[in-house]
mmCIF file of C-alpha atoms in Angstrom:
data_model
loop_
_atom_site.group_PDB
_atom_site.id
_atom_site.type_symbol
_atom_site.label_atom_id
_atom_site.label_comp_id
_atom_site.label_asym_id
_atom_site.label_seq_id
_atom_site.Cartn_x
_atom_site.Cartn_y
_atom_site.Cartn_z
ATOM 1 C CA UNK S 1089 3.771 -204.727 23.082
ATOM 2 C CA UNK S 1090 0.215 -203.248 23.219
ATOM 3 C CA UNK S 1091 -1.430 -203.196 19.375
ATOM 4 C CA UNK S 1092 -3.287 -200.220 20.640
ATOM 5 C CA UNK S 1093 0.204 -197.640 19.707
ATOM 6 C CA UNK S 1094 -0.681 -198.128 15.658
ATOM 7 C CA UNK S 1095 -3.844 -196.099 16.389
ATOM 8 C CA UNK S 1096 -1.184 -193.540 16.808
ATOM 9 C CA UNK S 1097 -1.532 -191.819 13.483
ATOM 10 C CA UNK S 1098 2.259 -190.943 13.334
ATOM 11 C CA UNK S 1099 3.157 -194.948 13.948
ATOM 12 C CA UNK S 1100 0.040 -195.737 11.758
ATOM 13 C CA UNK S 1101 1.516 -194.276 8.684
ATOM 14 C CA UNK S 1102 4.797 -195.583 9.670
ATOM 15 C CA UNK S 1103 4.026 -199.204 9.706
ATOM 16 C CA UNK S 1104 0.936 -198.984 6.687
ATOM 17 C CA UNK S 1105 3.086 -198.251 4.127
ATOM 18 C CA UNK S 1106 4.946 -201.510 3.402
ATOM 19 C CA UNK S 1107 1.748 -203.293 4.545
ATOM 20 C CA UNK S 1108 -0.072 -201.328 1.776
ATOM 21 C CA UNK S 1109 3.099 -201.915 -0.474
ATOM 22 C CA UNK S 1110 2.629 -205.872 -0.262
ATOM 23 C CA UNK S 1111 -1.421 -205.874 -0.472
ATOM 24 C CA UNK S 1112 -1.519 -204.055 -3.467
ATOM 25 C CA UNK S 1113 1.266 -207.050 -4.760
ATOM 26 C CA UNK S 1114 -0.837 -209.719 -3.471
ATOM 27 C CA UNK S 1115 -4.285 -208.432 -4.885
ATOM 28 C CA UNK S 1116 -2.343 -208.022 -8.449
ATOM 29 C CA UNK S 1117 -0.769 -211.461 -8.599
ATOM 30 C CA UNK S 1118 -4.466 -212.904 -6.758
ATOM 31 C CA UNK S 1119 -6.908 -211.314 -8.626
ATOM 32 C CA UNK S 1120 -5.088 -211.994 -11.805
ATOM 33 C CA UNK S 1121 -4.016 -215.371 -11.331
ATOM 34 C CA UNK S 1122 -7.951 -216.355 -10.424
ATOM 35 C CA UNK S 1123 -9.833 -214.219 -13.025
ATOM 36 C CA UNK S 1124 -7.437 -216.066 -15.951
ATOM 37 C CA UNK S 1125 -7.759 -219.567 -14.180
ATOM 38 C CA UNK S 1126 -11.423 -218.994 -13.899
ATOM 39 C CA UNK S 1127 -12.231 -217.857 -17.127
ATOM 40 C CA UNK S 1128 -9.970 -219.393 -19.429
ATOM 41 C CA UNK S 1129 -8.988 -222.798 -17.534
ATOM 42 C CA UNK S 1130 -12.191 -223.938 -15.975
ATOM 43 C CA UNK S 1131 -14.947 -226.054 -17.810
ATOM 44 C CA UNK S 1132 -18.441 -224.450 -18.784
ATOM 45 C CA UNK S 1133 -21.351 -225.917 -15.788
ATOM 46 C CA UNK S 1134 -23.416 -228.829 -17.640
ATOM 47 C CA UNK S 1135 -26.563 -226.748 -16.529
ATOM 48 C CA UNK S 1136 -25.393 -222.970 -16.187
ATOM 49 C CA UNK S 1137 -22.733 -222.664 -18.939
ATOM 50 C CA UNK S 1138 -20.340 -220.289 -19.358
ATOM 51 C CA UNK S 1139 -22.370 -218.110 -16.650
ATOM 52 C CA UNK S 1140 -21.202 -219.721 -14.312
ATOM 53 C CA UNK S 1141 -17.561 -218.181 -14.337
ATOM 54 C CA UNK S 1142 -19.107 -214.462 -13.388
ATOM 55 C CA UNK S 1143 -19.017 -216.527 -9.882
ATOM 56 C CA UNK S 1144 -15.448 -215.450 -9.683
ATOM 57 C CA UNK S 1145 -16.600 -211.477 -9.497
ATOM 58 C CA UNK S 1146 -19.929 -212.078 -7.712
ATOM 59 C CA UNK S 1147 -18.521 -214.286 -5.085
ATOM 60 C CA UNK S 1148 -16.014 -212.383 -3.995
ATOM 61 C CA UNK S 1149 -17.350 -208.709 -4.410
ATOM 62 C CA UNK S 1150 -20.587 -209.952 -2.342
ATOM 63 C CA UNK S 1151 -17.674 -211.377 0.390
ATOM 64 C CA UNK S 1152 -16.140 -208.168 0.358
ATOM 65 C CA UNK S 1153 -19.272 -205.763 0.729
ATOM 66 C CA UNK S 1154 -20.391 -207.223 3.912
ATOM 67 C CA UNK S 1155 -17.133 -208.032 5.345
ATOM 68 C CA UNK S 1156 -16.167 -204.183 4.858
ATOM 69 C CA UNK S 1157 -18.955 -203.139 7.010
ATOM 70 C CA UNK S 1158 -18.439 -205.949 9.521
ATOM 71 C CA UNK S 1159 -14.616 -204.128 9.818
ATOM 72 C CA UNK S 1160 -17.014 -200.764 9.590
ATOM 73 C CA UNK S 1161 -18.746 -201.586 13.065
ATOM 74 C CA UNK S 1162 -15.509 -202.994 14.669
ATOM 75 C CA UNK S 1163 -13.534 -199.794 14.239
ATOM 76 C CA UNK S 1164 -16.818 -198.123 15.219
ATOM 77 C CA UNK S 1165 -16.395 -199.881 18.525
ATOM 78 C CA UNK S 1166 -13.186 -199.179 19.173
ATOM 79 C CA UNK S 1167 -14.059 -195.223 18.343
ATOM 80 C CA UNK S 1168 -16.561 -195.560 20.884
ATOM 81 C CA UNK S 1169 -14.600 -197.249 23.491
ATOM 82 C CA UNK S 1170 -10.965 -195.883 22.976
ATOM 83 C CA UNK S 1171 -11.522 -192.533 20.875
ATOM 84 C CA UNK S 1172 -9.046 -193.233 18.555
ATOM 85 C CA UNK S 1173 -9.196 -191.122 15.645
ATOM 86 C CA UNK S 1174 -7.729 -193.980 13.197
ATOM 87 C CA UNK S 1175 -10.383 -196.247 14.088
ATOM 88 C CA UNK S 1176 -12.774 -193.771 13.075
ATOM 89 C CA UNK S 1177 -11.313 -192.544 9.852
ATOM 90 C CA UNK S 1178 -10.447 -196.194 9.012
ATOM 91 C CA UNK S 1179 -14.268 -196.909 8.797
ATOM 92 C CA UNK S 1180 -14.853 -194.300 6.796
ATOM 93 C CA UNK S 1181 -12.290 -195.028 4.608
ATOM 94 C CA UNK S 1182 -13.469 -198.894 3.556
ATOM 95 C CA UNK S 1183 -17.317 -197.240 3.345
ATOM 96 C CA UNK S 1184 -16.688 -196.117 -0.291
ATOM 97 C CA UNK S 1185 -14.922 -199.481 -1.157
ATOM 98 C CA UNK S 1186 -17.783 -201.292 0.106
ATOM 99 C CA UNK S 1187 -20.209 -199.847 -1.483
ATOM 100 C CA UNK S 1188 -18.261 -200.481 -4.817
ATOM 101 C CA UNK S 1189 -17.885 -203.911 -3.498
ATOM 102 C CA UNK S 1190 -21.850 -204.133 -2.906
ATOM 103 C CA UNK S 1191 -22.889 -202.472 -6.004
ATOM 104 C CA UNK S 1192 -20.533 -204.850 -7.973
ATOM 105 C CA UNK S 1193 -22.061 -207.822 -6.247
ATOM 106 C CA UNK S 1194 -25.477 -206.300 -7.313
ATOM 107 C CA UNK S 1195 -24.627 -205.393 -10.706
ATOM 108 C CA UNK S 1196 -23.003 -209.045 -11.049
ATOM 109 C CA UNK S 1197 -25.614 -211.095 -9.690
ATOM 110 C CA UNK S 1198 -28.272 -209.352 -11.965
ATOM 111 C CA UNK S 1199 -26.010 -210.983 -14.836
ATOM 112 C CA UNK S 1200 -26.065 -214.011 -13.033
ATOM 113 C CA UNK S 1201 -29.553 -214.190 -12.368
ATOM 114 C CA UNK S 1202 -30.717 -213.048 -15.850
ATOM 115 C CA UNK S 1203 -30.555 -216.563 -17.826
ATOM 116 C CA UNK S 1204 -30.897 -218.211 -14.383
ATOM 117 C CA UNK S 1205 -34.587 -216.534 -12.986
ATOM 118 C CA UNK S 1206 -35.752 -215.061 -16.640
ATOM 119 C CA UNK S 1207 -35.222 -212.222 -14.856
ATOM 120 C CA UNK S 1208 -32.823 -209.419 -13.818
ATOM 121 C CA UNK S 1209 -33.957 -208.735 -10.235
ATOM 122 C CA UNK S 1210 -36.154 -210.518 -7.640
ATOM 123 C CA UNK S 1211 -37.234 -209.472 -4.653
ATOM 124 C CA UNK S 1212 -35.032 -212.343 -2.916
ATOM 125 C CA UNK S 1213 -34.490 -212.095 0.569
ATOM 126 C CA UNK S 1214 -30.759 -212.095 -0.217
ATOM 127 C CA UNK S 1215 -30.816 -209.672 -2.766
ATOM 128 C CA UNK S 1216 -33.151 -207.155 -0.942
ATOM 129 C CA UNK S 1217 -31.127 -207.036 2.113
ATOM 130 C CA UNK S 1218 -27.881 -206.394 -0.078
ATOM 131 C CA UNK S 1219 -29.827 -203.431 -1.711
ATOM 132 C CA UNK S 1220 -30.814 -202.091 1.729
ATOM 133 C CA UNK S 1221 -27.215 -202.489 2.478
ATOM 134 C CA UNK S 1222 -25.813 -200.214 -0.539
ATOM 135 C CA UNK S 1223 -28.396 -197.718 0.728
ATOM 136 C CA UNK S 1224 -26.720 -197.602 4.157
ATOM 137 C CA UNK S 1225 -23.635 -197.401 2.722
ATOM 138 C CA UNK S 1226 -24.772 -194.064 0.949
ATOM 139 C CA UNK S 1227 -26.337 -193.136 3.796
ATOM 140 C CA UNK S 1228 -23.043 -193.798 5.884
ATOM 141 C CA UNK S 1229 -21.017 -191.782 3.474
ATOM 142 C CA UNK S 1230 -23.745 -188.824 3.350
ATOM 143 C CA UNK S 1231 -23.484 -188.496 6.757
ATOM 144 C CA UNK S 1232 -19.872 -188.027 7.308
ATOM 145 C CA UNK S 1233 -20.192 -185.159 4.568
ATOM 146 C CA UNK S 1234 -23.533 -182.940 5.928
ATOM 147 C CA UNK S 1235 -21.703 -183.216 9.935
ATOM 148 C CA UNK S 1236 -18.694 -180.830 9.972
ATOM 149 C CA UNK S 1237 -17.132 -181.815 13.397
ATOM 150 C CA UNK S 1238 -15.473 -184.953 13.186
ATOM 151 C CA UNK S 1239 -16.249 -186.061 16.152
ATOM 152 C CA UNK S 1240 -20.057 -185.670 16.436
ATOM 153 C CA UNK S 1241 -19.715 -187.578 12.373
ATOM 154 C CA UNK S 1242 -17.679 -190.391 14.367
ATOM 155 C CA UNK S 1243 -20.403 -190.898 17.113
ATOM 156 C CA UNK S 1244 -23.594 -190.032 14.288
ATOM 157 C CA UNK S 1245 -21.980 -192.339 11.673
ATOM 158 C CA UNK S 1246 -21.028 -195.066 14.371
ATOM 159 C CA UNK S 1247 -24.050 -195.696 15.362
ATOM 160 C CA UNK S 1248 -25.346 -195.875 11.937
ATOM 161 C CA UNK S 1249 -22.861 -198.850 11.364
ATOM 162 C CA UNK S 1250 -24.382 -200.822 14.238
ATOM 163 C CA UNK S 1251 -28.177 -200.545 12.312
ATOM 164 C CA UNK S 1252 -26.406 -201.555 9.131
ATOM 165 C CA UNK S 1253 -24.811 -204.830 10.580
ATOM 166 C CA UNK S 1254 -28.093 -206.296 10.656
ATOM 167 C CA UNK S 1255 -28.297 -206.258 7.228
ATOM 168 C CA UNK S 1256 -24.703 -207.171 7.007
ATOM 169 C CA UNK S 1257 -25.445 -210.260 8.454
ATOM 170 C CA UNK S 1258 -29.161 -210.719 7.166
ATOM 171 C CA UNK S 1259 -27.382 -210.505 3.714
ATOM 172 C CA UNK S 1260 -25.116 -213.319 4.399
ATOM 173 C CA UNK S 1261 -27.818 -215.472 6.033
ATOM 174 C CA UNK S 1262 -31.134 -214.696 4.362
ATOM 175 C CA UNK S 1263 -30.672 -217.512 2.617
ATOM 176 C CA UNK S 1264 -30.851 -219.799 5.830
ATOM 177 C CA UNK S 1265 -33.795 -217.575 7.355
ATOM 178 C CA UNK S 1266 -36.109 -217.865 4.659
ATOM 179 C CA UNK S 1267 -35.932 -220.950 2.425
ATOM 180 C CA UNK S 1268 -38.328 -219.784 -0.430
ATOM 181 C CA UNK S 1269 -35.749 -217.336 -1.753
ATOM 182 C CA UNK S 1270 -34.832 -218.077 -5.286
ATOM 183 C CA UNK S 1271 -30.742 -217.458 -4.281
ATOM 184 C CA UNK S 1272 -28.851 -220.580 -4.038
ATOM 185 C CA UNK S 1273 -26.643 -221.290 -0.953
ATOM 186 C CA UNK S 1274 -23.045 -220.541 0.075
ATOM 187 C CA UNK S 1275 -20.496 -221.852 -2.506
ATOM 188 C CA UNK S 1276 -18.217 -222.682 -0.150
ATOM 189 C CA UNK S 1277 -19.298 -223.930 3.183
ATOM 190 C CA UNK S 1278 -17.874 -225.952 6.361
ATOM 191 C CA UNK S 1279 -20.040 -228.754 4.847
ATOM 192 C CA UNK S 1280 -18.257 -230.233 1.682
ATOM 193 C CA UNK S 1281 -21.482 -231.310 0.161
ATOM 194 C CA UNK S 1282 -22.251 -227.727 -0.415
ATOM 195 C CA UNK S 1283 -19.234 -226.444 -1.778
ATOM 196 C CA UNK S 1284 -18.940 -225.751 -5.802
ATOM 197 C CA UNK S 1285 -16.754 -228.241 -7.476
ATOM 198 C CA UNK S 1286 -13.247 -228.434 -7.318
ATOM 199 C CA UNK S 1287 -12.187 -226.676 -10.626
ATOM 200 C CA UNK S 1288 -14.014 -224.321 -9.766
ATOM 201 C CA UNK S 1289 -13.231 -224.087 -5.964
ATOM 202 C CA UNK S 1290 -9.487 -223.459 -6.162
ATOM 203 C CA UNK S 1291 -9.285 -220.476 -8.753
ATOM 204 C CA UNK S 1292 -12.593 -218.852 -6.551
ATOM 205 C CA UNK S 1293 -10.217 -219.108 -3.255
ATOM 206 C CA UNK S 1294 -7.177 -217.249 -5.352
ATOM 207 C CA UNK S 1295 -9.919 -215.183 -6.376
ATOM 208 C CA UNK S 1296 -11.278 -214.322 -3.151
ATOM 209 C CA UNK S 1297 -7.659 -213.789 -1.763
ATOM 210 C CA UNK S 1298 -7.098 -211.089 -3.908
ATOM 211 C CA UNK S 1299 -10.233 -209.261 -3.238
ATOM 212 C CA UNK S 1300 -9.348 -209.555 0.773
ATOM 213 C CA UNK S 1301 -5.740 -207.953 -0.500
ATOM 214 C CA UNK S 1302 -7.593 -205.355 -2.620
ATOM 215 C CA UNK S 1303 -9.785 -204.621 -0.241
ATOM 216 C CA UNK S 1304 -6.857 -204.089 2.587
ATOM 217 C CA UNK S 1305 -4.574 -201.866 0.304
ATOM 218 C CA UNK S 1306 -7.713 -199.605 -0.584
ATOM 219 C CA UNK S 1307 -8.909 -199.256 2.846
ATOM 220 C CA UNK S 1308 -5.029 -198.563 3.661
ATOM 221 C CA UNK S 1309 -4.546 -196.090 0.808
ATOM 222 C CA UNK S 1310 -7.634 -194.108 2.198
ATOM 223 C CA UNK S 1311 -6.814 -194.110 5.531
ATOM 224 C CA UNK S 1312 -3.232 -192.644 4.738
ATOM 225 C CA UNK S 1313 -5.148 -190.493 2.846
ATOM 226 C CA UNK S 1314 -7.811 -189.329 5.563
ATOM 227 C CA UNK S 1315 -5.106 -188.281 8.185
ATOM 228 C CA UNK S 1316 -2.937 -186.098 5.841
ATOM 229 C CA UNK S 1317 -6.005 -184.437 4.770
ATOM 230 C CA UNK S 1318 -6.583 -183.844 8.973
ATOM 231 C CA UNK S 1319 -3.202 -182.705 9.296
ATOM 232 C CA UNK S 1320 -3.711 -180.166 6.362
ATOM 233 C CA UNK S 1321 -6.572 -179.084 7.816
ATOM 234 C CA UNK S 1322 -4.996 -178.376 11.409
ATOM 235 C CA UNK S 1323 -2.181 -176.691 9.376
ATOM 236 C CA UNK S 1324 -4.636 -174.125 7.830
ATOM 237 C CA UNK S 1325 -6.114 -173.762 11.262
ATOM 238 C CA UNK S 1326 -3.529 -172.591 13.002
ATOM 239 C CA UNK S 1327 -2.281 -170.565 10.488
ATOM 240 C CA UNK S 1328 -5.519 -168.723 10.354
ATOM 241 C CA UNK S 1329 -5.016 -168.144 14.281
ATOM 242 C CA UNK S 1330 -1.575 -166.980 13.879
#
């Protein structure tokens, strides 16, 4: 069974629906679950204090943002090498959510880095390269708006996602390029030494779960959305002809 059929739109919306269906369950019970752990169950940090629990929206928001354009640039590939119109609409579907997602994980680590720094923003390596990011996200979105054919957006916007991923990845990684930046490492890491402690640790992972679910449903939702709005479209088309 080739996975290539559900980028038939018809067999797309077929099978998304329950998938979509159980996401949006899992992000509920997930996001829930972790935020009231977090907050209300874990200890204060003996040096950060009750800041310390906004790591269970800045974590997982900052996952999400560069993730989503990570998926961005792999459905951009597969537009470029298949043409399949679902790979292309799904990317622009999940650019909106992670911009949200990066602009939370700005917003968040400002609050974060407040009491922390003395200040609300540095120019961090990290930080810049996630505000670079949110402007290609805008950028993304603006672009798919001022092309009318879809197609020429696809290939325009596509390639737009490829330039981004260095930032992407610069934004997950600065941190290990440059070693004078003022942002602290991973919290959770291959290496145990590095991860935050366990009370924290468990409710973050539930946390983080639910974002991934979130983030699936959304991207899901919008999808569904973008191909009704195409078959509209052709609708009105051809009843123009006729």
């Amino acid at each position: 069974m080739s996975l290539w059929k559900y980028a038939n739109p018809a067999e797309f919306m077929r099978v998304s629906a329950p998938v979509m269906s159980v996401a949006w369950v899992l992000a509920g019970l997930c996001i829930f679950g972790g935020l009231i752990w977090g907050f209300f169950f874990t200890p204060d940090d003996y040096k950060q204090g009750s800041t310390v629990k906004i790591i269970y929206l800045h974590v997982p928001s900052a996952l999400m943002a560069i993730n989503a354009w990570i998926m961005m640039l792999v459905a951009s590939l597969i537009w470029f090498i298949r043409r399949h119109h679902v790979s292309a609409l799904a990317a622009k579907a999940a650019a909106p959510v992670g911009a949200v997602m990066t602009l939370m994980a700005l917003f968040t680590g400002a609050v974060w880095g407040q009491p922390m720094w003395g200040t609300w923003w540095e120019w961090d390596p990290r930080l810049t390269s996630f505000l670079i990011l949110f402007v290609f996200y805008l950028g993304y979105m603006a672009l798919w708006e001022a092309v009318e054919d879809v197609e020429k957006a696809a290939d325009l916007t596509a390639m737009l996602a490829m330039v981004g991923s260095v930032f992407a990845l610069l934004s997950r990684y600065a941190v290990l390029f440059w070693n004078q930046g003022l942002h602290q490492g991973a919290s959770l890491s291959l290496d145990a030494e590095e991860n935050v402690a366990d009370v924290f640790y468990y409710p973050l992972i539930l946390t983080m779960a639910g974002f991934v679910f979130l983030f699936i449903a959304l991207v899901l939702l919008r999808t569904r959305t973008e191909i009704r709005a195409r078959r509209l479209a052709a609708l009105q088309a051809r009843e123009v002809m006729a």
